[in-house]
C-alpha positions as a Python dict, from the first residue, in 0.01 Angstrom:
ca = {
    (1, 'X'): (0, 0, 0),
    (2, 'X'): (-276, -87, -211),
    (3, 'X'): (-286, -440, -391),
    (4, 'X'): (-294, -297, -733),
    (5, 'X'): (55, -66, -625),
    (6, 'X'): (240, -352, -570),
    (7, 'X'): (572, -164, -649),
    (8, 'X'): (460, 120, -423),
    (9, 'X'): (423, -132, -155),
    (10, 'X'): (775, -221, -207),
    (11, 'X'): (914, 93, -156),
    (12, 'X'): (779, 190, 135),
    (13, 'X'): (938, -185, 304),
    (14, 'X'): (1304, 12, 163),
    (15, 'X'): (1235, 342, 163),
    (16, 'X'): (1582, 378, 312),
    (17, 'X'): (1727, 138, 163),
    (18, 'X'): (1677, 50, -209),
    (19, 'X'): (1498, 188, -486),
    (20, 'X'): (1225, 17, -653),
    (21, 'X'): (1091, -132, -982),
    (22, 'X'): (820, -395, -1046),
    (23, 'X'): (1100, -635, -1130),
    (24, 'X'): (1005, -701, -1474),
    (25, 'X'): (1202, -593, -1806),
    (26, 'X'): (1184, -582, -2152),
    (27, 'X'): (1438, -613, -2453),
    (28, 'X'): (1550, -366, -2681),
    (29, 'X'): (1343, -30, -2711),
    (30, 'X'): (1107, -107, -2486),
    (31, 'X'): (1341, -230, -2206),
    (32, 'X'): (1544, 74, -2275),
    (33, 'X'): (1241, 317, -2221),
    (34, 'X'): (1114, 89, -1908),
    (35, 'X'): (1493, 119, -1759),
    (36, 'X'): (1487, 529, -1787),
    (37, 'X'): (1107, 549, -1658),
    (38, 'X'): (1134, 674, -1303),
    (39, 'X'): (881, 530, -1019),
    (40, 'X'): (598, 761, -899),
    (41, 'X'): (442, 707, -560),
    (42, 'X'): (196, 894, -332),
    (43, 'X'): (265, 902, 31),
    (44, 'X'): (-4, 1065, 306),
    (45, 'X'): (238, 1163, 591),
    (46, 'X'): (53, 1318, 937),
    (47, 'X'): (159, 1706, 950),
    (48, 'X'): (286, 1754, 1361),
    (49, 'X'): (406, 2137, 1275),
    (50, 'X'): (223, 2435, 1152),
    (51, 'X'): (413, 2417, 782),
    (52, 'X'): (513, 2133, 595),
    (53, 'X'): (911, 1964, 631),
    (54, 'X'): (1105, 2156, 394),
    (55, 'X'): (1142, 2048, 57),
    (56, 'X'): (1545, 1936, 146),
    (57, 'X'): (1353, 1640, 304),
    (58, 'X'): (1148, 1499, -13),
    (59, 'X'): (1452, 1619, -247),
    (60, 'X'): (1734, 1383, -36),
    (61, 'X'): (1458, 1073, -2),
    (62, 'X'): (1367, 1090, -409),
    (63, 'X'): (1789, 1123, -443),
    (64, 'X'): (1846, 830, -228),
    (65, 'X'): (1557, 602, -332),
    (66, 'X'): (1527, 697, -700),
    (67, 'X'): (1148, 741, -683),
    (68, 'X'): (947, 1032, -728),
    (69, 'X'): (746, 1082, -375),
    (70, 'X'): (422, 1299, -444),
    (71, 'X'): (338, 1373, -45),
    (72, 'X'): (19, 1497, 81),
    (73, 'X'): (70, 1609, 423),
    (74, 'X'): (-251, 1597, 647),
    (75, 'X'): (-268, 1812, 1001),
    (76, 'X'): (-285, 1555, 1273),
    (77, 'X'): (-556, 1729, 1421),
    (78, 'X'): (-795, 1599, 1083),
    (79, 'X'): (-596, 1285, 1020),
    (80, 'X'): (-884, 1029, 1128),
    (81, 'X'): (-1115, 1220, 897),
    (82, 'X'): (-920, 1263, 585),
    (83, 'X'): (-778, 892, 612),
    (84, 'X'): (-1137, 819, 650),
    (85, 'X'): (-1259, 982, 332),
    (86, 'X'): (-920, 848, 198),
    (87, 'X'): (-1053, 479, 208),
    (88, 'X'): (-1404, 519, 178),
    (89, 'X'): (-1319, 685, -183),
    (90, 'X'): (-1063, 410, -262),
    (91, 'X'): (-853, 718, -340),
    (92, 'X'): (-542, 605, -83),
    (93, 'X'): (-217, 718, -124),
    (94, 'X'): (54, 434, -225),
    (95, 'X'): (208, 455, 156),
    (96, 'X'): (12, 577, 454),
    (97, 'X'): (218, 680, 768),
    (98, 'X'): (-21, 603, 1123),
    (99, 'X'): (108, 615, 1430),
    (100, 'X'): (-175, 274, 1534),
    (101, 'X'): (-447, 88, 1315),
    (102, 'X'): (-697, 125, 1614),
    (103, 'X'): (-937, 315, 1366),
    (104, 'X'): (-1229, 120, 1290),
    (105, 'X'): (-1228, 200, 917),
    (106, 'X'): (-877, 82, 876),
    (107, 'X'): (-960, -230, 1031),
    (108, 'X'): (-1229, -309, 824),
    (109, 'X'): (-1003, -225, 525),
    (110, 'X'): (-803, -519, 640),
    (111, 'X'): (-1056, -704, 638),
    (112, 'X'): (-1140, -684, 340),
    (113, 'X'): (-804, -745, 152),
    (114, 'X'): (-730, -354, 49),
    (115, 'X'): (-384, -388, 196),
    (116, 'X'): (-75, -619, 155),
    (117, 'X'): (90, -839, 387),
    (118, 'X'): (458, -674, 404),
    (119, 'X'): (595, -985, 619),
    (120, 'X'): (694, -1165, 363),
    (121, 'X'): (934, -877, 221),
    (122, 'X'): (1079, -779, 513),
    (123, 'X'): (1391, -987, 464),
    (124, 'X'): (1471, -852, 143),
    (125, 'X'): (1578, -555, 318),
    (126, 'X'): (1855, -591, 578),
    (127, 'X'): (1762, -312, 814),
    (128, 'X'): (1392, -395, 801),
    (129, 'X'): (1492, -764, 862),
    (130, 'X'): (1678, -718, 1209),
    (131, 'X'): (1358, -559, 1338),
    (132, 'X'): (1325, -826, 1658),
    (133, 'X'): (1074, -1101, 1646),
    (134, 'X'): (875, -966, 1967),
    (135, 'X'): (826, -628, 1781),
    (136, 'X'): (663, -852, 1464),
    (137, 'X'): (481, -1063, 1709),
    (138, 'X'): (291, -745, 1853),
    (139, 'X'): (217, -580, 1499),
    (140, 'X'): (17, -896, 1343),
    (141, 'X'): (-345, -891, 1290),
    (142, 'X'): (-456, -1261, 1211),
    (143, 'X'): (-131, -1378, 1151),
    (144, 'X'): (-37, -1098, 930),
    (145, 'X'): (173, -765, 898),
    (146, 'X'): (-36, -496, 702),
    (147, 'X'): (286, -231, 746),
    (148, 'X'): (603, -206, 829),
    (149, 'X'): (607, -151, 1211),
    (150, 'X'): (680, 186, 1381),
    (151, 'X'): (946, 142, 1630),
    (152, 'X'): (893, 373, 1878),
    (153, 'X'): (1189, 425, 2149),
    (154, 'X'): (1097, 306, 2492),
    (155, 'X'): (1118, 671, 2665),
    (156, 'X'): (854, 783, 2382),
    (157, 'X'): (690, 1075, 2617),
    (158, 'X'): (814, 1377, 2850),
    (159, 'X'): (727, 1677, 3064),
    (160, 'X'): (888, 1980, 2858),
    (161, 'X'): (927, 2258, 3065),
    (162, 'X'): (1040, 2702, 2993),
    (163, 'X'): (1351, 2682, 3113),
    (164, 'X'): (1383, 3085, 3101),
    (165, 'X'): (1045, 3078, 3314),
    (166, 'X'): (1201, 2874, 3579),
    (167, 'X'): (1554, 3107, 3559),
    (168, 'X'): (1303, 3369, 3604),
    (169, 'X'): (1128, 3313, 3924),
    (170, 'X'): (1431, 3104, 4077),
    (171, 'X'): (1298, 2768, 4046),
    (172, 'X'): (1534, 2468, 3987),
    (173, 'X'): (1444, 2201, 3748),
    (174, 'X'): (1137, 1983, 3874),
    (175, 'X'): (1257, 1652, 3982),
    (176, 'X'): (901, 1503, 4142),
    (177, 'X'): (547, 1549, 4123),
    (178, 'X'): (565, 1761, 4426),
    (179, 'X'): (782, 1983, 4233),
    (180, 'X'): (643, 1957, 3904),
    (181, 'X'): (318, 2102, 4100),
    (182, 'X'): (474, 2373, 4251),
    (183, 'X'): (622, 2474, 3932),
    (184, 'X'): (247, 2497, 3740),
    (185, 'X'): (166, 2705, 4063),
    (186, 'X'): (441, 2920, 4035),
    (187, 'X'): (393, 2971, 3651),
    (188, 'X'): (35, 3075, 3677),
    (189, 'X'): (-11, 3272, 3954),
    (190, 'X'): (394, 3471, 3984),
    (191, 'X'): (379, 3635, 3665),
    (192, 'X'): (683, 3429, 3541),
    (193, 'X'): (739, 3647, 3214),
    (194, 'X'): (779, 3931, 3402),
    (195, 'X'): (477, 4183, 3225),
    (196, 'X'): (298, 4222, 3519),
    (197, 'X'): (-17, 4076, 3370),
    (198, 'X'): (-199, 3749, 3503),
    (199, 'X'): (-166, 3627, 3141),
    (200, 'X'): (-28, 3244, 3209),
    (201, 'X'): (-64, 2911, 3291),
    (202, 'X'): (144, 2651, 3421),
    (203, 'X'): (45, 2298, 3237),
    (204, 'X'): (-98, 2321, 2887),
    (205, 'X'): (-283, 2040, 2734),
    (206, 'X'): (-470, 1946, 2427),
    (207, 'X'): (-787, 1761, 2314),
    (208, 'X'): (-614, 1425, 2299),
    (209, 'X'): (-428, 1445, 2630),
    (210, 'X'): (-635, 1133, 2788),
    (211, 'X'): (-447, 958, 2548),
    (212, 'X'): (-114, 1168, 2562),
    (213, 'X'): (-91, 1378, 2867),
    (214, 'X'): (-325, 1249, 3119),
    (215, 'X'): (-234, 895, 3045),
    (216, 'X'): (133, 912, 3010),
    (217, 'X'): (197, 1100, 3354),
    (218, 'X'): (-13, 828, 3532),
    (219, 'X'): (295, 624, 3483),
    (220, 'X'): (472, 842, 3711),
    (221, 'X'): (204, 727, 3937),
    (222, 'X'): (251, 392, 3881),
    (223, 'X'): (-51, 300, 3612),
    (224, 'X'): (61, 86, 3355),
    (225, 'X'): (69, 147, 2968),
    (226, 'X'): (-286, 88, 2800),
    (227, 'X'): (-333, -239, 2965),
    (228, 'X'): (-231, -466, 3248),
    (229, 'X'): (-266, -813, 3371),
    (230, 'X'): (-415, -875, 3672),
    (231, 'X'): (-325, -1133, 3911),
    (232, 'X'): (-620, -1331, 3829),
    (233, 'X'): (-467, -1341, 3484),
    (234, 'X'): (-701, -1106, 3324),
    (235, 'X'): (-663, -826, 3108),
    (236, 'X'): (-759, -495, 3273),
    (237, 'X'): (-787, -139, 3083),
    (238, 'X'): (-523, 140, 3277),
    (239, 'X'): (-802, 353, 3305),
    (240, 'X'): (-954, 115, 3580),
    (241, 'X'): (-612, 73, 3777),
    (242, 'X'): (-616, 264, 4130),
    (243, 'X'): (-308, 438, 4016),
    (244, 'X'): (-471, 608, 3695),
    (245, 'X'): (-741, 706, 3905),
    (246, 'X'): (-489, 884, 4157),
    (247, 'X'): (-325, 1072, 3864),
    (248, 'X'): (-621, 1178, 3739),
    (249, 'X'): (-693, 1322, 4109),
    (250, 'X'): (-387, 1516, 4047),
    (251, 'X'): (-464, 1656, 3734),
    (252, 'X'): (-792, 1729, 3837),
    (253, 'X'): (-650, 1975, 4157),
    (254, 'X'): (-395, 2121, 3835),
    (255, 'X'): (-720, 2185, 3691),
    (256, 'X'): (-963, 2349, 3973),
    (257, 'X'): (-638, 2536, 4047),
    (258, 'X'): (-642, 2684, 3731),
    (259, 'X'): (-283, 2564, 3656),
    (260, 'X'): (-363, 2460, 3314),
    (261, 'X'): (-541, 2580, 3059),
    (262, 'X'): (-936, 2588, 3085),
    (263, 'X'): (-972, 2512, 2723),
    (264, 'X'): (-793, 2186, 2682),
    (265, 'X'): (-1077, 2021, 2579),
    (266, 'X'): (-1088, 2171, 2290),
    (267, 'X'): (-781, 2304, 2190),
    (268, 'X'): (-545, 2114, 1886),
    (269, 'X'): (-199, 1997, 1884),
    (270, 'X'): (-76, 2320, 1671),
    (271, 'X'): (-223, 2575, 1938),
    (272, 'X'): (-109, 2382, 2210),
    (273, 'X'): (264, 2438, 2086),
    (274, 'X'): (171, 2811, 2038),
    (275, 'X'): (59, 2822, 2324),
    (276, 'X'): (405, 2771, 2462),
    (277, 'X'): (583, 2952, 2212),
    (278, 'X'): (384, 3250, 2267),
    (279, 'X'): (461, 3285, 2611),
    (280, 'X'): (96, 3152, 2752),
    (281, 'X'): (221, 2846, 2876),
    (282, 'X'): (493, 2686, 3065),
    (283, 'X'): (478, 2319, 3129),
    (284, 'X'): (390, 2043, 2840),
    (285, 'X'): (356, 1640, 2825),
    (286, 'X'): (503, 1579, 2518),
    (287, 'X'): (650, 1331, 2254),
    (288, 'X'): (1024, 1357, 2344),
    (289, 'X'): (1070, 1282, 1927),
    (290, 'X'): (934, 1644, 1883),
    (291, 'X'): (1137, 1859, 2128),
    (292, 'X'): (1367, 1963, 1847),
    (293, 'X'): (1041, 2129, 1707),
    (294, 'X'): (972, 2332, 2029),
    (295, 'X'): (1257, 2429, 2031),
    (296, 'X'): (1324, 2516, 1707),
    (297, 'X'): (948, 2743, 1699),
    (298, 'X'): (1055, 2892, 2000),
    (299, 'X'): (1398, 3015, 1929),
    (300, 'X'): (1394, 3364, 2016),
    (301, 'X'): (1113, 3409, 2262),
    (302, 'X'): (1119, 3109, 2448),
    (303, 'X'): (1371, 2847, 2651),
    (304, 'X'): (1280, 2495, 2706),
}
């Protein structure tokens, strides 16, 4: 989405829905040759799984859209480094997936004009142009929409759990945080594979889970998302509401239980899913969007 890619920029607004061209022609020859000249863009797409989508995927966008898409996947675990170099290199792909423009390094690149304002293009594209007028509202930065916005679903996050674990030691499906801690009891310490080793754990989380895990069950607790507003009208981070602090309570007697792993601190996205896959691990706070690939990794060995 860099100013001199223009066309690239106006793909990624239809991506789904249109091909693109820079919307200039030429007659005779040279209109002919301009006509049959494919578009080319780069895309940087964050890698969730351990191997890259298979190449059905590109094949059926560059069919629909018309464009050749040249993708560099990046592992989500290096994605604030190599988008990092990415910019400070001016060497940016034409269309940048990111789940948020928190990063301070993308900001400034706003700032200083590397990026397009899509806004304005939007309504050239009819499903891009019923996205609602709240969901614009909350993706402008001074006024202006640097990307088209990510519509997450409401119900974005979830507590995955081994079925076959659960079949196992005759537990039903947890239903409350009482039960939910029970289960990461049970899981650790009642050898819910059945080897006879004390080889598992009940919850296992990852090195971003105060932004994932830890923070999305203190909803169940009552904490609100990111931010709330006080009823002196002011803005107050979740972190400092009574209720995250009670979650974290909880996770913290998970912890000193040794119902989750002891390594979390350090340990990626890719080995966290291994982790359940390869029979270590029972219980996981997870995007509900990638249950299909738990699932799909642990087909075989594993029931969730």
């Amino acid at each position: 989405m860099k100013k001199k890619q223009l066309a690239g920029l106006l793909c990624a607004a239809g991506l789904l829905m249109a091909a693109c061209g820079d919307g200039n022609s030429s007659s005779g020859t040279e209109g002919s040759a301009a006509a049959e000249e494919k578009t080319s863009i780069s895309w940087m797409a964050m890698l969730h799984t351990a191997a890259p989508p298979s190449g059905e995927v590109s094949e059926k966008l560059e069919a629909y859209t018309g464009v050749d898409i040249d993708f560099t996947w990046v592992p989500d675990a290096s994605k604030t480094e190599r988008l990092n170099a990415a910019l400070a290199s001016k060497s940016l792909a034409d269309i940048v997936s990111l789940a948020e423009i928190t990063n301070t390094t993308v900001r400034s690149s706003l700032a200083s004009g590397m990026f397009w304002d899509v806004e304005p293009y939007l309504k050239d594209y009819s499903n891009l142009a019923n996205i609602s007028e709240d969901r614009l509202e909350s993706s402008r930065i001074d006024g202006k929409i640097y990307g088209v916005p990510y519509q997450k679903p409401i119900a974005r996050y979830g507590v995955l759990v081994r079925k076959d674990w659960l079949d196992n030691l005759g537990l039903a499906v947890p239903s409350t945080l009482e039960e939910l801690e029970k289960v990461a009891q049970a899981f650790t310490e009642d050898d819910p594979d059945g080897n006879g080793v004390d080889d598992t754990v009940g919850f296992v989380e990852r090195d971003e889970s105060f932004n994932v895990g830890f923070r999305s069950l203190s909803g169940y607790f009552g904490a609100d998302n990111w931010f709330t507003i006080t009823d002196d009208n002011e803005v107050m981070p979740s972190f400092m509401q009574p209720e995250y602090k009670e979650a974290m309570e909880w996770f913290r007697n998970i912890y000193a239980n040794g119902w989750m792993n002891s390594d979390f601190a350090v340990m990626a996205k890719n080995d966290q899913k291994n982790y359940i896959v390869q029979g270590k691990g029972g219980i996981v706070l997870s995007g509900l969007q990638e249950v299909r690939n738990y699932v799909d990794e642990a087909a075989g060995t594993a029931e969730i």
